Amino acid sequence: MRGSLRAQRSERINLINYAVSKFKTRSPNVHVYLDAGNMKWVTAKEMAQSLISAGIKDAYGFSLNISNYHATDPTLKYGNDINQYLTELANVQSNIMIDTSRNGNGASGLPNDWCNSTGRKIGDGPKDISTTVKTAWIKPPGESDGDFSPSADCHGGPKAGVFSPELAMKLIEGK
């Protein structure tokens, strides 16, 4: 990593640490989850190291699959693997929140098929899988990923963040 990028990453990590620690001390009833991406981004060990750097010890937990399509069971396995490394590397065990708003059919398996991916379906509603693992609809079903990407087909969606009744119906019907 080049020097300027390393400095920017270090600054972001320091800012996240600061925010997490301030929430813990000033608003102890707020449940802060750090976004841990999804199982296709980095290994569980790499993610655990990143979460440690970002201050997971002061957060309530980490979240997985936000705005993504990966099925719950493999996502939970990835989360448990992260927790195993958190324990080994920092003696930390963390709560897990999994976004199930669009994972009912799992990911399509096609490369770069992340932007309003077709054939996806709404996943299970919010529930407690265990005392430390919960699911929720973090990204509202029907909210667009965007209308353009240089690397992906956005399937005619509106601008990112805009609710689309058509996208919502496709998720309901699995189309």
Short mmCIF file of C-alpha atoms in Angstrom, two decimals:
data_model
loop_
_atom_site.label_atom_id
_atom_site.label_comp_id
_atom_site.label_asym_id
_atom_site.label_seq_id
_atom_site.Cartn_x
_atom_site.Cartn_y
_atom_site.Cartn_z
CA MET A 1 0.00 0.00 0.00
CA ARG A 2 1.37 3.38 -0.96
CA GLY A 3 2.18 5.93 1.72
CA SER A 4 -0.75 8.29 1.11
CA LEU A 5 -3.24 5.40 1.00
CA ARG A 6 -1.75 3.95 4.19
CA ALA A 7 -2.13 7.34 5.89
CA GLN A 8 -5.77 7.66 4.74
CA ARG A 9 -6.57 4.15 5.97
CA SER A 10 -4.92 4.87 9.31
CA GLU A 11 -6.90 8.10 9.67
CA ARG A 12 -10.21 6.30 8.91
CA ILE A 13 -9.41 3.54 11.41
CA ASN A 14 -8.58 6.15 14.08
CA LEU A 15 -11.85 8.00 13.38
CA ILE A 16 -13.90 4.79 13.60
CA ASN A 17 -12.15 3.86 16.86
CA TYR A 18 -12.89 7.32 18.26
CA ALA A 19 -16.57 7.14 17.28
CA VAL A 20 -17.06 3.61 18.65
CA SER A 21 -15.40 4.45 21.96
CA LYS A 22 -17.43 7.67 22.33
CA PHE A 23 -20.70 5.83 21.71
CA LYS A 24 -19.72 3.25 24.33
CA THR A 25 -18.90 5.84 26.99
CA ARG A 26 -21.49 8.53 26.21
CA SER A 27 -24.40 6.42 24.92
CA PRO A 28 -23.97 2.97 26.45
CA ASN A 29 -27.48 1.87 25.40
CA VAL A 30 -26.70 2.38 21.70
CA HIS A 31 -25.81 -0.85 19.91
CA VAL A 32 -23.01 -0.04 17.46
CA TYR A 33 -22.26 -2.69 14.83
CA LEU A 34 -19.18 -2.41 12.63
CA ASP A 35 -19.76 -3.40 9.00
CA ALA A 36 -17.76 -6.55 8.24
CA GLY A 37 -18.70 -6.80 4.57
CA ASN A 38 -19.49 -10.26 3.29
CA MET A 39 -17.87 -13.66 2.97
CA LYS A 40 -16.59 -12.95 -0.56
CA TRP A 41 -14.52 -9.87 0.32
CA VAL A 42 -11.69 -11.08 2.55
CA THR A 43 -10.89 -14.09 4.71
CA ALA A 44 -12.38 -14.34 8.19
CA LYS A 45 -8.93 -13.82 9.71
CA GLU A 46 -8.33 -10.65 7.67
CA MET A 47 -11.75 -9.32 8.66
CA ALA A 48 -11.11 -10.11 12.33
CA GLN A 49 -7.84 -8.17 12.15
CA SER A 50 -9.65 -5.21 10.55
CA LEU A 51 -12.39 -5.29 13.18
CA ILE A 52 -9.79 -5.36 15.96
CA SER A 53 -8.08 -2.33 14.39
CA ALA A 54 -11.44 -0.55 14.14
CA GLY A 55 -12.25 -1.05 17.84
CA ILE A 56 -14.59 -4.05 17.92
CA LYS A 57 -13.84 -4.42 21.63
CA ASP A 58 -15.95 -1.29 22.23
CA ALA A 59 -18.70 -2.11 19.70
CA TYR A 60 -21.79 -4.18 20.37
CA GLY A 61 -21.01 -6.37 17.38
CA PHE A 62 -20.40 -6.59 13.66
CA SER A 63 -22.78 -6.76 10.73
CA LEU A 64 -22.60 -8.93 7.64
CA ASN A 65 -24.16 -9.03 4.18
CA ILE A 66 -25.38 -5.42 4.28
CA SER A 67 -26.99 -4.63 0.92
CA ASN A 68 -25.92 -8.02 -0.39
CA TYR A 69 -27.45 -11.32 -1.43
CA HIS A 70 -25.48 -14.10 0.27
CA ALA A 71 -27.58 -16.76 2.00
CA THR A 72 -27.87 -16.74 5.79
CA ASP A 73 -26.24 -20.09 6.64
CA PRO A 74 -22.89 -19.52 4.88
CA THR A 75 -22.91 -15.91 6.11
CA LEU A 76 -23.39 -17.13 9.68
CA LYS A 77 -20.53 -19.61 9.25
CA TYR A 78 -18.32 -16.72 8.07
CA GLY A 79 -19.40 -14.68 11.11
CA ASN A 80 -18.61 -17.55 13.47
CA ASP A 81 -15.20 -17.92 11.81
CA ILE A 82 -14.58 -14.19 12.36
CA ASN A 83 -15.53 -14.60 16.02
CA GLN A 84 -13.11 -17.52 16.35
CA TYR A 85 -10.28 -15.31 15.12
CA LEU A 86 -11.42 -12.40 17.31
CA THR A 87 -11.13 -14.72 20.30
CA GLU A 88 -7.72 -16.05 19.25
CA LEU A 89 -6.25 -12.66 18.35
CA ALA A 90 -7.82 -10.31 20.90
CA ASN A 91 -9.85 -12.35 23.39
CA VAL A 92 -13.05 -10.74 22.04
CA GLN A 93 -16.40 -12.42 21.28
CA SER A 94 -18.88 -10.30 19.36
CA ASN A 95 -22.57 -10.17 18.49
CA ILE A 96 -23.50 -10.65 14.82
CA MET A 97 -26.21 -8.92 12.75
CA ILE A 98 -26.98 -10.38 9.29
CA ASP A 99 -28.87 -8.41 6.64
CA THR A 100 -31.48 -10.76 5.14
CA SER A 101 -33.43 -8.13 3.19
CA ARG A 102 -32.41 -9.55 -0.19
CA ASN A 103 -30.85 -12.97 0.42
CA GLY A 104 -33.85 -15.30 0.01
CA ASN A 105 -32.43 -16.86 -3.16
CA GLY A 106 -28.79 -16.31 -2.23
CA ALA A 107 -26.28 -14.57 -4.50
CA SER A 108 -26.55 -15.19 -8.23
CA GLY A 109 -23.02 -16.56 -8.55
CA LEU A 110 -22.35 -14.40 -11.60
CA PRO A 111 -19.32 -12.10 -11.45
CA ASN A 112 -20.13 -8.43 -10.82
CA ASP A 113 -23.85 -9.16 -10.40
CA TRP A 114 -24.41 -6.94 -7.39
CA CYS A 115 -26.35 -3.98 -8.79
CA ASN A 116 -30.10 -4.65 -8.48
CA SER A 117 -29.37 -8.29 -9.24
CA THR A 118 -32.23 -10.14 -10.91
CA GLY A 119 -33.71 -13.36 -9.57
CA ARG A 120 -33.03 -12.41 -5.95
CA LYS A 121 -35.71 -12.61 -3.28
CA ILE A 122 -36.55 -11.13 0.10
CA GLY A 123 -35.03 -13.21 2.89
CA ASP A 124 -36.36 -14.11 6.31
CA GLY A 125 -37.64 -11.25 8.40
CA PRO A 126 -35.92 -10.00 11.53
CA LYS A 127 -35.36 -12.71 14.14
CA ASP A 128 -33.01 -13.94 16.83
CA ILE A 129 -31.01 -16.93 15.62
CA SER A 130 -29.39 -17.08 19.06
CA THR A 131 -28.71 -14.70 21.95
CA THR A 132 -25.72 -13.29 20.01
CA VAL A 133 -26.89 -13.59 16.38
CA LYS A 134 -29.75 -11.63 14.86
CA THR A 135 -31.12 -11.05 11.39
CA ALA A 136 -32.76 -7.86 10.15
CA TRP A 137 -33.68 -6.07 6.98
CA ILE A 138 -30.97 -3.41 7.01
CA LYS A 139 -31.29 -2.32 3.38
CA PRO A 140 -34.98 -1.67 2.70
CA PRO A 141 -36.23 -4.18 0.09
CA GLY A 142 -36.76 -2.23 -3.13
CA GLU A 143 -34.08 0.36 -2.46
CA SER A 144 -31.93 0.66 -5.58
CA ASP A 145 -28.21 -0.07 -5.77
CA GLY A 146 -27.94 2.52 -8.52
CA ASP A 147 -28.58 3.26 -12.15
CA PHE A 148 -25.00 2.92 -13.41
CA SER A 149 -21.80 1.05 -12.69
CA PRO A 150 -18.75 0.73 -14.94
CA SER A 151 -18.39 -2.89 -13.82
CA ALA A 152 -21.97 -4.17 -13.45
CA ASP A 153 -25.38 -4.16 -15.13
CA CYS A 154 -27.76 -2.23 -12.88
CA HIS A 155 -30.81 -3.74 -14.61
CA GLY A 156 -32.55 -0.42 -15.20
CA GLY A 157 -32.69 0.59 -11.55
CA PRO A 158 -33.10 4.20 -10.42
CA LYS A 159 -30.33 6.12 -8.69
CA ALA A 160 -28.76 4.54 -5.60
CA GLY A 161 -30.90 4.79 -2.46
CA VAL A 162 -34.15 5.51 -4.31
CA PHE A 163 -37.04 3.19 -3.47
CA SER A 164 -38.47 1.43 -6.52
CA PRO A 165 -41.82 -0.37 -6.34
CA GLU A 166 -40.71 -2.44 -9.35
CA LEU A 167 -37.53 -3.60 -7.58
CA ALA A 168 -39.56 -4.38 -4.45
CA MET A 169 -42.02 -6.51 -6.44
CA LYS A 170 -39.14 -8.38 -8.12
CA LEU A 171 -37.75 -9.19 -4.67
CA ILE A 172 -41.15 -10.33 -3.44
CA GLU A 173 -41.65 -12.55 -6.50
CA GLY A 174 -38.01 -13.65 -6.85
CA LYS A 175 -37.70 -12.26 -10.38
#
